[in-house]
Amino acid sequence: MTPVRPVFTPHLPPAEAMAASTGLFRTAFGAEPAGVWYAPGRVNVIGEHTDYNGGLALPIALPHRAHVALAPRADRTIRLVSSQDPTRIETLDLDQIGPRGSAGEVTHWGAYIAGVAWALERDGLGPLPGFDAALVSCVPLGGGLSSSAALECATAVALDEVASLGLAGTVAQPNDAGRARLVACCVSAENEIAGAPTGGMDQSASLRCRAGHALELNCRDGSVRHVPFDLAGQGLALLVIDTKAPHSLVDGQYGARRAACETSARILGVELLADIDADDLPARLKELEASGQGDAQVLVRRTRHVVTEIARTIELVALLQDGRPLAGDKLARAGALMDASHESLRVDYEVTCPELDLAVETARAAGAHGARMTGGGFGGSAIALVDAQDIEKVAHAVATAYEHEGFGAPAFLDAAPSAPAGRLA
Ligand code: GLA
């Protein structure tokens, strides 16, 4: 048998991203863009399916980014082109765009871009000019790494600058309150125009992270803290395993999880499941069982995941902030929290799949300190916290296990905690 070679997905260096997106813009529109803006994909270190429950999440921004070369127009037309299909130009009218199910619905990828302009205007930030935009992204599509949020957030920082909204600031001096407002508009674009009922972690990561840090995101009040996460400095790496198993956030499974959480919260008389104290969990689960409403066993499992996941996130944040190096017992505990998160997502939340489970089992057996699925699940990606020198070895073990199991080849990324959305110099 030929040896399996793990394939790492590289990120586009800024100069290449600049040349590619500017070149695509020139070819498609015969003019120069006003600038090139970018926004990163993300992986979540822990705190999964907590965002729409008002809980905590801990994402990092990836070095893999969506880039948008954009120029404002004198009218209200939007023209879009993507390097995925450089000869096809999508044309939209900013006055006609509307939510899913309405006459103005947008059924292609342009929903993520045009939807942001629509949402900014609805938030009172218009009227905006129409625009031409050329997109070049190296965030793997459908990999559960927030390729769509990256598109939205790159568009948001571009429109912020060309329409002088003054909300984003710069990467060196971000306007965090302004960025939080842009996050809300990007979430509206995704929920209402693209029709994916997601929770906001992805857009927050893309706009509000910092290089070398994870973002402690409190989804109850939108506040953030930047938690030191200098992996390379501590001889560690975060290996992303893109399972390539197909997944979708608009196929109903994600929405069903969200609906179950809302049902539990209603039965328990809380606004959001994050309002449940971890110490009260056993009593609250008994209440759910006794309620006789819905499928009580399912509601118990979903609720247990959310409340325990928030507790795990609090513990990992506290560990990362204690000032000691991420080594020894501390590293072992961080890994154990990641492992426990995956188990909870597998057994209680039921959002993993054979490809994700095999990725984490194999990574752990090959020496990872901890491993878990990341993002929405049902496919997408897993992450493994590994010693930097072991990253190839662990990737090789996973690729080999996939081949033995007859799964398609996975792809790998090295997830260094990177900078948030901004303008490419
Ligand atoms: C997807 C959604 C996020 C979040 C995660 C699960 O990535 O877009 O809002 O709910 O799933 O943590």
Tab-separated table of C-alpha atoms and ligand atoms in Angstrom:
chain	number	residue	atom	x	y	z
A	1	MET	CA	0.000	0.000	0.000
A	2	THR	CA	1.321	3.506	-0.767
A	3	PRO	CA	2.035	5.493	2.402
A	4	VAL	CA	-0.659	8.050	3.290
A	5	ARG	CA	0.597	11.634	3.181
A	6	PRO	CA	-1.444	14.159	5.171
A	7	VAL	CA	-2.290	17.262	3.134
A	8	PHE	CA	-2.169	20.611	4.943
A	9	THR	CA	-4.300	23.463	3.580
A	10	PRO	CA	-2.005	26.522	3.397
A	11	HIS	CA	-3.198	30.060	4.049
A	12	LEU	CA	-2.653	32.735	1.428
A	13	PRO	CA	0.155	35.131	2.401
A	14	PRO	CA	-1.055	38.781	2.328
A	15	ALA	CA	0.864	39.758	-0.819
A	16	GLU	CA	-0.584	36.828	-2.768
A	17	ALA	CA	-4.087	37.470	-1.441
A	18	MET	CA	-3.760	41.115	-2.494
A	19	ALA	CA	-2.589	40.200	-5.999
A	20	ALA	CA	-5.232	37.485	-6.460
A	21	SER	CA	-8.222	39.522	-5.292
A	22	THR	CA	-7.132	42.719	-7.092
A	23	GLY	CA	-6.450	40.737	-10.274
A	24	LEU	CA	-9.855	39.056	-10.125
A	25	PHE	CA	-11.526	42.435	-9.580
A	26	ARG	CA	-9.741	43.987	-12.577
A	27	THR	CA	-10.586	41.088	-14.864
A	28	ALA	CA	-14.239	40.943	-13.812
A	29	PHE	CA	-15.026	44.654	-13.626
A	30	GLY	CA	-12.311	46.362	-15.710
A	31	ALA	CA	-11.455	48.810	-12.914
A	32	GLU	CA	-9.400	49.175	-9.734
A	33	PRO	CA	-10.885	48.277	-6.332
A	34	ALA	CA	-10.902	50.900	-3.554
A	35	GLY	CA	-9.073	48.387	-1.358
A	36	VAL	CA	-8.850	44.794	-0.198
A	37	TRP	CA	-10.286	43.713	3.152
A	38	TYR	CA	-10.140	40.344	4.866
A	39	ALA	CA	-11.733	38.380	7.665
A	40	PRO	CA	-10.570	35.090	9.191
A	41	GLY	CA	-12.283	31.760	9.682
A	42	ARG	CA	-12.240	30.373	13.216
A	43	VAL	CA	-11.998	27.299	15.345
A	44	ASN	CA	-13.609	27.113	18.733
A	45	VAL	CA	-11.317	25.761	21.458
A	46	ILE	CA	-14.249	24.889	23.757
A	47	GLY	CA	-17.808	26.106	24.491
A	48	GLU	CA	-19.817	24.435	21.712
A	49	HIS	CA	-23.512	25.024	21.111
A	50	THR	CA	-23.459	27.466	23.991
A	51	ASP	CA	-23.708	30.753	22.064
A	52	TYR	CA	-27.453	30.675	21.364
A	53	ASN	CA	-27.962	29.579	24.984
A	54	GLY	CA	-26.308	32.728	26.359
A	55	GLY	CA	-23.210	30.806	27.474
A	56	LEU	CA	-19.457	31.131	26.975
A	57	ALA	CA	-17.412	30.187	23.916
A	58	LEU	CA	-13.636	30.347	23.386
A	59	PRO	CA	-12.794	30.701	19.672
A	60	ILE	CA	-9.569	31.725	17.959
A	61	ALA	CA	-9.209	33.381	14.553
A	62	LEU	CA	-7.452	31.281	11.905
A	63	PRO	CA	-4.669	32.500	9.599
A	64	HIS	CA	-7.008	31.363	6.790
A	65	ARG	CA	-9.061	34.286	5.554
A	66	ALA	CA	-11.693	35.458	3.097
A	67	HIS	CA	-10.480	38.472	1.059
A	68	VAL	CA	-12.771	40.971	-0.627
A	69	ALA	CA	-11.551	43.519	-3.174
A	70	LEU	CA	-14.335	46.091	-3.293
A	71	ALA	CA	-15.237	49.419	-4.863
A	72	PRO	CA	-18.370	51.484	-4.169
A	73	ARG	CA	-20.652	52.338	-7.098
A	74	ALA	CA	-22.718	55.425	-7.866
A	75	ASP	CA	-25.958	53.367	-7.964
A	76	ARG	CA	-27.559	50.649	-5.807
A	77	THR	CA	-26.354	47.669	-7.846
A	78	ILE	CA	-24.193	44.954	-6.291
A	79	ARG	CA	-21.963	42.867	-8.586
A	80	LEU	CA	-20.077	39.904	-7.159
A	81	VAL	CA	-17.469	37.530	-8.491
A	82	SER	CA	-15.626	34.694	-6.749
A	83	SER	CA	-12.370	32.938	-7.572
A	84	GLN	CA	-14.365	29.695	-7.302
A	85	ASP	CA	-16.093	30.591	-10.590
A	86	PRO	CA	-14.255	33.630	-12.014
A	87	THR	CA	-16.297	33.941	-15.198
A	88	ARG	CA	-19.659	34.227	-13.434
A	89	ILE	CA	-20.826	37.622	-12.146
A	90	GLU	CA	-23.839	37.703	-9.807
A	91	THR	CA	-25.835	40.939	-9.991
A	92	LEU	CA	-28.199	42.108	-7.244
A	93	ASP	CA	-30.152	45.251	-6.455
A	94	LEU	CA	-29.746	46.602	-2.920
A	95	ASP	CA	-33.323	47.875	-3.033
A	96	GLN	CA	-34.740	44.425	-3.823
A	97	ILE	CA	-32.901	42.141	-1.364
A	98	GLY	CA	-35.144	40.519	1.220
A	99	PRO	CA	-35.312	37.702	3.795
A	100	ARG	CA	-35.597	34.025	2.932
A	101	GLY	CA	-39.065	33.235	1.673
A	102	SER	CA	-39.715	36.797	0.468
A	103	ALA	CA	-39.745	37.990	-3.148
A	104	GLY	CA	-36.219	39.381	-2.735
A	105	GLU	CA	-34.614	36.218	-1.370
A	106	VAL	CA	-31.048	35.493	-2.484
A	107	THR	CA	-30.395	31.799	-2.996
A	108	HIS	CA	-26.671	31.833	-3.826
A	109	TRP	CA	-23.495	32.658	-1.887
A	110	GLY	CA	-24.083	36.372	-2.561
A	111	ALA	CA	-26.590	36.242	0.339
A	112	TYR	CA	-23.667	36.405	2.776
A	113	ILE	CA	-22.330	39.570	1.149
A	114	ALA	CA	-25.447	41.419	0.032
A	115	GLY	CA	-27.092	40.398	3.323
A	116	VAL	CA	-24.530	42.406	5.269
A	117	ALA	CA	-25.352	45.582	3.296
A	118	TRP	CA	-29.057	44.890	3.869
A	119	ALA	CA	-28.515	44.399	7.622
A	120	LEU	CA	-26.349	47.522	7.998
A	121	GLU	CA	-29.060	49.606	6.366
A	122	ARG	CA	-31.741	48.061	8.546
A	123	ASP	CA	-29.631	48.978	11.578
A	124	GLY	CA	-29.841	52.626	10.520
A	125	LEU	CA	-26.378	52.787	8.955
A	126	GLY	CA	-27.516	53.507	5.407
A	127	PRO	CA	-28.157	54.405	2.782
A	128	LEU	CA	-25.101	52.569	1.483
A	129	PRO	CA	-23.771	52.735	-2.051
A	130	GLY	CA	-23.992	49.701	-4.314
A	131	PHE	CA	-20.627	48.040	-4.888
A	132	ASP	CA	-18.567	45.666	-6.989
A	133	ALA	CA	-16.724	42.955	-5.045
A	134	ALA	CA	-14.299	40.172	-5.924
A	135	LEU	CA	-13.845	37.352	-3.461
A	136	VAL	CA	-10.825	35.133	-2.880
A	137	SER	CA	-11.044	32.872	0.180
A	138	CYS	CA	-8.725	30.226	1.567
A	139	VAL	CA	-11.086	29.238	4.391
A	140	PRO	CA	-12.118	25.707	3.393
A	141	LEU	CA	-15.747	25.744	2.265
A	142	GLY	CA	-18.083	23.552	4.270
A	143	GLY	CA	-15.294	22.607	6.694
A	144	GLY	CA	-17.079	23.988	9.747
A	145	LEU	CA	-14.441	26.718	9.945
A	146	SER	CA	-16.807	29.657	9.384
A	147	SER	CA	-16.172	30.288	5.729
A	148	SER	CA	-19.529	32.080	5.519
A	149	ALA	CA	-18.924	34.258	8.583
A	150	ALA	CA	-15.535	35.198	7.096
A	151	LEU	CA	-17.299	36.399	3.937
A	152	GLU	CA	-19.789	38.426	5.952
A	153	CYS	CA	-17.163	39.998	8.194
A	154	ALA	CA	-14.809	40.896	5.311
A	155	THR	CA	-17.758	42.621	3.651
A	156	ALA	CA	-18.642	44.393	6.902
A	157	VAL	CA	-15.178	45.922	7.384
A	158	ALA	CA	-15.026	46.876	3.694
A	159	LEU	CA	-18.397	48.646	3.774
A	160	ASP	CA	-17.500	50.223	7.123
A	161	GLU	CA	-14.552	51.918	5.441
A	162	VAL	CA	-15.986	52.837	2.037
A	163	ALA	CA	-19.175	54.239	3.611
A	164	SER	CA	-17.221	55.917	6.477
A	165	LEU	CA	-19.306	54.224	9.184
A	166	GLY	CA	-16.400	54.452	11.667
A	167	LEU	CA	-17.273	51.180	13.424
A	168	ALA	CA	-14.319	48.841	12.894
A	169	GLY	CA	-11.237	50.906	13.754
A	170	THR	CA	-8.023	49.167	12.687
A	171	VAL	CA	-6.532	45.788	13.598
A	172	ALA	CA	-3.921	47.584	15.721
A	173	GLN	CA	-6.582	49.794	17.327
A	174	PRO	CA	-9.927	48.061	17.006
A	175	ASN	CA	-13.153	49.781	18.005
A	176	ASP	CA	-14.597	46.859	19.934
A	177	ALA	CA	-18.036	48.366	20.544
A	178	GLY	CA	-18.285	49.224	16.841
A	179	ARG	CA	-17.161	45.722	15.908
A	180	ALA	CA	-19.826	44.238	18.193
A	181	ARG	CA	-22.398	46.208	16.191
A	182	LEU	CA	-20.945	44.870	12.940
A	183	VAL	CA	-21.165	41.346	14.430
A	184	ALA	CA	-24.887	41.841	15.048
A	185	CYS	CA	-25.408	42.922	11.422
A	186	CYS	CA	-23.452	39.929	10.092
A	187	VAL	CA	-25.535	37.595	12.272
A	188	SER	CA	-28.738	39.171	10.892
A	189	ALA	CA	-27.433	38.640	7.364
A	190	GLU	CA	-26.795	34.965	8.087
A	191	ASN	CA	-30.027	34.308	9.999
A	192	GLU	CA	-32.437	36.296	7.855
A	193	ILE	CA	-30.954	36.572	4.369
A	194	ALA	CA	-28.961	33.312	4.162
A	195	GLY	CA	-31.466	31.424	6.343
A	196	ALA	CA	-28.995	29.736	8.745
A	197	PRO	CA	-30.198	30.026	12.378
A	198	THR	CA	-26.684	30.276	13.850
A	199	GLY	CA	-25.736	31.933	17.119
A	200	GLY	CA	-23.059	34.597	16.577
A	201	MET	CA	-19.871	32.977	17.842
A	202	ASP	CA	-18.356	32.789	14.361
A	203	GLN	CA	-18.830	36.460	13.503
A	204	SER	CA	-17.595	37.529	16.963
A	205	ALA	CA	-14.444	35.468	16.479
A	206	SER	CA	-13.802	36.891	13.021
A	207	LEU	CA	-14.229	40.512	14.093
A	208	ARG	CA	-13.172	40.562	17.755
A	209	CYS	CA	-10.299	38.062	18.255
A	210	ARG	CA	-6.657	39.054	18.779
A	211	ALA	CA	-3.498	37.368	17.518
A	212	GLY	CA	-1.924	35.077	20.122
A	213	HIS	CA	-5.152	34.987	22.123
A	214	ALA	CA	-8.389	33.068	22.391
A	215	LEU	CA	-11.571	35.095	22.733
A	216	GLU	CA	-13.659	34.472	25.821
A	217	LEU	CA	-17.054	35.416	24.477
A	218	ASN	CA	-19.911	35.889	26.888
A	219	CYS	CA	-22.945	35.423	24.673
A	220	ARG	CA	-25.288	36.620	27.416
A	221	ASP	CA	-24.095	40.220	27.324
A	222	GLY	CA	-21.724	40.257	24.319
A	223	SER	CA	-18.689	41.066	26.482
A	224	VAL	CA	-15.279	39.621	25.623
A	225	ARG	CA	-11.920	38.972	27.274
A	226	HIS	CA	-8.705	38.191	25.430
A	227	VAL	CA	-7.206	35.053	26.950
A	228	PRO	CA	-3.464	34.415	26.343
A	229	PHE	CA	-3.098	31.427	24.017
A	230	ASP	CA	0.420	31.599	22.634
A	231	LEU	CA	0.641	27.993	21.521
A	232	ALA	CA	3.852	28.248	19.475
A	233	GLY	CA	5.646	29.989	22.353
A	234	GLN	CA	4.888	26.946	24.526
A	235	GLY	CA	5.906	24.319	21.995
A	236	LEU	CA	2.279	23.447	21.205
A	237	ALA	CA	0.059	23.521	18.127
A	238	LEU	CA	-3.619	23.179	17.409
A	239	LEU	CA	-4.132	20.710	14.589
A	240	VAL	CA	-7.381	21.153	12.675
A	241	ILE	CA	-8.726	18.026	11.006
A	242	ASP	CA	-11.203	18.922	8.273
A	243	THR	CA	-13.127	15.647	7.962
A	244	LYS	CA	-14.585	16.677	4.581
A	245	ALA	CA	-17.765	14.917	5.701
A	246	PRO	CA	-20.622	16.959	4.238
A	247	HIS	CA	-22.539	19.128	6.693
A	248	SER	CA	-24.989	21.984	6.548
A	249	LEU	CA	-26.325	24.499	9.035
A	250	VAL	CA	-29.511	24.994	7.052
A	251	ASP	CA	-30.677	21.364	6.889
A	252	GLY	CA	-32.709	21.474	10.096
A	253	GLN	CA	-30.480	19.506	12.501
A	254	TYR	CA	-28.833	22.625	13.912
A	255	GLY	CA	-32.218	24.342	14.223
A	256	ALA	CA	-33.630	21.250	15.966
A	257	ARG	CA	-30.891	21.440	18.641
A	258	ARG	CA	-31.592	25.100	19.137
A	259	ALA	CA	-35.339	24.478	19.423
A	260	ALA	CA	-34.797	21.718	22.024
A	261	CYS	CA	-32.785	24.158	24.161
A	262	GLU	CA	-35.549	26.739	23.914
A	263	THR	CA	-38.130	24.138	24.960
A	264	SER	CA	-36.028	23.130	27.981
A	265	ALA	CA	-35.542	26.754	28.995
A	266	ARG	CA	-39.291	27.364	28.780
A	267	ILE	CA	-40.122	24.288	30.875
A	268	LEU	CA	-37.530	25.285	33.483
A	269	GLY	CA	-38.709	28.890	33.594
A	270	VAL	CA	-35.394	30.452	32.571
A	271	GLU	CA	-34.806	32.802	29.667
A	272	LEU	CA	-31.729	30.918	28.435
A	273	LEU	CA	-30.080	27.661	29.526
A	274	ALA	CA	-26.987	29.635	30.614
A	275	ASP	CA	-29.149	30.896	33.490
A	276	ILE	CA	-29.016	27.431	35.083
A	277	ASP	CA	-26.401	27.118	37.818
A	278	ALA	CA	-24.200	24.039	37.320
A	279	ASP	CA	-24.759	23.126	40.996
A	280	ASP	CA	-28.525	22.973	40.407
A	281	LEU	CA	-28.203	20.794	37.310
A	282	PRO	CA	-29.228	17.430	38.839
A	283	ALA	CA	-32.390	18.948	40.328
A	284	ARG	CA	-33.193	20.792	37.104
A	285	LEU	CA	-32.795	17.623	35.038
A	286	LYS	CA	-35.249	15.847	37.375
A	287	GLU	CA	-37.691	18.691	36.791
A	288	LEU	CA	-37.369	18.195	33.037
A	289	GLU	CA	-37.953	14.462	33.372
A	290	ALA	CA	-41.006	15.020	35.529
A	291	SER	CA	-42.502	17.639	33.212
A	292	GLY	CA	-43.832	15.028	30.805
A	293	GLN	CA	-43.402	17.584	28.001
A	294	GLY	CA	-41.723	16.812	24.699
A	295	ASP	CA	-39.242	13.950	24.633
A	296	ALA	CA	-38.001	14.388	28.217
A	297	GLN	CA	-34.919	12.173	27.792
A	298	VAL	CA	-33.770	14.152	24.775
A	299	LEU	CA	-34.302	17.452	26.582
A	300	VAL	CA	-32.346	16.150	29.578
A	301	ARG	CA	-29.381	15.246	27.397
A	302	ARG	CA	-29.374	18.525	25.450
A	303	THR	CA	-29.623	20.573	28.651
A	304	ARG	CA	-26.899	18.557	30.391
A	305	HIS	CA	-24.535	19.220	27.481
A	306	VAL	CA	-25.107	22.967	27.500
A	307	VAL	CA	-24.746	23.456	31.267
A	308	THR	CA	-21.696	21.197	31.635
A	309	GLU	CA	-20.063	22.711	28.532
A	310	ILE	CA	-20.335	26.195	29.991
A	311	ALA	CA	-18.725	24.902	33.220
A	312	ARG	CA	-15.891	23.328	31.199
A	313	THR	CA	-15.340	26.598	29.357
A	314	ILE	CA	-15.175	28.571	32.609
A	315	GLU	CA	-12.603	26.095	33.925
A	316	LEU	CA	-10.429	26.201	30.799
A	317	VAL	CA	-10.465	30.012	30.714
A	318	ALA	CA	-9.417	30.108	34.382
A	319	LEU	CA	-6.586	27.675	33.642
A	320	LEU	CA	-5.327	29.653	30.650
A	321	GLN	CA	-5.341	32.853	32.681
A	322	ASP	CA	-3.444	31.667	35.729
A	323	GLY	CA	-0.118	32.887	34.356
A	324	ARG	CA	1.618	29.469	34.499
A	325	PRO	CA	2.936	27.810	31.317
A	326	LEU	CA	0.546	25.431	29.553
A	327	ALA	CA	2.487	22.291	30.533
A	328	GLY	CA	2.414	19.345	32.923
A	329	ASP	CA	-0.801	18.932	34.978
A	330	LYS	CA	-2.256	22.107	33.547
A	331	LEU	CA	-1.852	20.852	29.976
A	332	ALA	CA	-3.281	17.466	30.951
A	333	ARG	CA	-6.333	19.138	32.491
A	334	ALA	CA	-6.849	21.378	29.441
A	335	GLY	CA	-6.746	18.265	27.237
A	336	ALA	CA	-9.150	16.389	29.521
A	337	LEU	CA	-11.638	19.274	29.272
A	338	MET	CA	-11.464	19.120	25.471
A	339	ASP	CA	-11.978	15.348	25.543
A	340	ALA	CA	-14.961	15.705	27.886
A	341	SER	CA	-16.458	18.341	25.599
A	342	HIS	CA	-16.330	15.925	22.675
A	343	GLU	CA	-17.921	13.126	24.697
A	344	SER	CA	-20.729	15.432	25.740
A	345	LEU	CA	-21.289	16.519	22.118
A	346	ARG	CA	-21.238	12.880	21.001
A	347	VAL	CA	-23.460	11.343	23.663
A	348	ASP	CA	-25.688	14.145	24.947
A	349	TYR	CA	-25.901	16.622	22.073
A	350	GLU	CA	-25.587	14.019	19.328
A	351	VAL	CA	-23.903	16.282	16.805
A	352	THR	CA	-20.789	14.245	16.018
A	353	CYS	CA	-20.465	11.681	13.221
A	354	PRO	CA	-18.182	8.664	12.592
A	355	GLU	CA	-15.583	10.822	10.812
A	356	LEU	CA	-15.362	13.278	13.742
A	357	ASP	CA	-15.240	10.489	16.331
A	358	LEU	CA	-12.494	8.647	14.471
A	359	ALA	CA	-10.480	11.875	14.114
A	360	VAL	CA	-10.501	12.593	17.845
A	361	GLU	CA	-9.915	8.972	18.926
A	362	THR	CA	-6.986	8.592	16.557
A	363	ALA	CA	-5.461	11.950	17.459
A	364	ARG	CA	-5.581	11.097	21.166
A	365	ALA	CA	-4.063	7.666	20.570
A	366	ALA	CA	-1.283	9.312	18.514
A	367	GLY	CA	-0.311	11.594	21.411
A	368	ALA	CA	-2.655	14.605	21.337
A	369	HIS	CA	-3.193	16.158	24.784
A	370	GLY	CA	-6.891	16.557	23.993
A	371	ALA	CA	-9.170	16.502	20.963
A	372	ARG	CA	-12.740	17.436	20.130
A	373	MET	CA	-15.038	18.359	17.314
A	374	THR	CA	-15.322	22.109	16.738
A	375	GLY	CA	-18.151	24.228	15.329
A	376	GLY	CA	-21.664	23.035	14.635
A	377	GLY	CA	-20.825	19.355	14.062
A	378	PHE	CA	-22.567	16.749	11.854
A	379	GLY	CA	-19.342	16.767	9.813
A	380	GLY	CA	-16.967	19.717	9.549
A	381	SER	CA	-13.786	19.785	11.602
A	382	ALA	CA	-12.135	18.489	14.762
A	383	ILE	CA	-9.186	20.002	16.656
A	384	ALA	CA	-6.337	18.336	18.516
A	385	LEU	CA	-3.980	20.035	20.965
A	386	VAL	CA	-0.558	18.558	20.196
A	387	ASP	CA	3.125	19.138	20.874
A	388	ALA	CA	4.332	21.248	17.943
A	389	GLN	CA	6.837	18.603	16.880
A	390	ASP	CA	4.064	15.985	16.709
A	391	ILE	CA	1.689	17.800	14.362
A	392	GLU	CA	2.722	15.818	11.252
A	393	LYS	CA	2.755	12.541	13.171
A	394	VAL	CA	-0.782	13.021	14.500
A	395	ALA	CA	-2.034	14.161	11.079
A	396	HIS	CA	-0.452	11.100	9.520
A	397	ALA	CA	-2.141	8.797	12.047
A	398	VAL	CA	-5.550	10.357	11.310
A	399	ALA	CA	-5.091	10.209	7.527
A	400	THR	CA	-4.071	6.551	7.814
A	401	ALA	CA	-7.044	5.689	10.023
A	402	TYR	CA	-9.370	7.373	7.506
A	403	GLU	CA	-7.941	5.303	4.713
A	404	HIS	CA	-8.344	2.082	6.707
A	405	GLU	CA	-11.921	2.971	7.482
A	406	GLY	CA	-12.677	3.761	3.838
A	407	PHE	CA	-13.416	7.436	4.527
A	408	GLY	CA	-12.386	10.109	2.025
A	409	ALA	CA	-9.046	11.805	2.745
A	410	PRO	CA	-9.263	14.544	5.414
A	411	ALA	CA	-7.406	17.862	5.121
A	412	PHE	CA	-5.372	19.491	7.882
A	413	LEU	CA	-4.665	23.049	9.019
A	414	ASP	CA	-2.238	24.462	11.569
A	415	ALA	CA	-4.418	26.841	13.602
A	416	ALA	CA	-2.184	29.590	14.990
A	417	PRO	CA	-4.355	32.123	16.900
A	418	SER	CA	-4.438	35.005	14.406
A	419	ALA	CA	-5.609	38.583	13.831
A	420	PRO	CA	-9.224	39.717	13.342
A	421	ALA	CA	-10.810	41.261	10.249
A	422	GLY	CA	-9.236	44.370	8.752
A	423	ARG	CA	-7.831	46.012	5.680
A	424	LEU	CA	-5.000	44.416	3.769
A	425	ALA	CA	-2.189	46.972	3.672
B	1	GLA	C1	-21.964	26.924	14.301
B	1	GLA	C2	-22.721	28.226	14.507
B	1	GLA	C3	-22.287	28.921	15.790
B	1	GLA	C4	-22.292	27.984	16.985
B	1	GLA	C5	-21.589	26.676	16.634
B	1	GLA	C6	-21.706	25.655	17.740
B	1	GLA	O1	-20.611	27.191	14.063
B	1	GLA	O2	-22.504	29.079	13.414
B	1	GLA	O3	-23.120	30.042	16.027
B	1	GLA	O4	-23.599	27.756	17.433
B	1	GLA	O5	-22.101	26.101	15.450
B	1	GLA	O6	-21.016	26.074	18.873
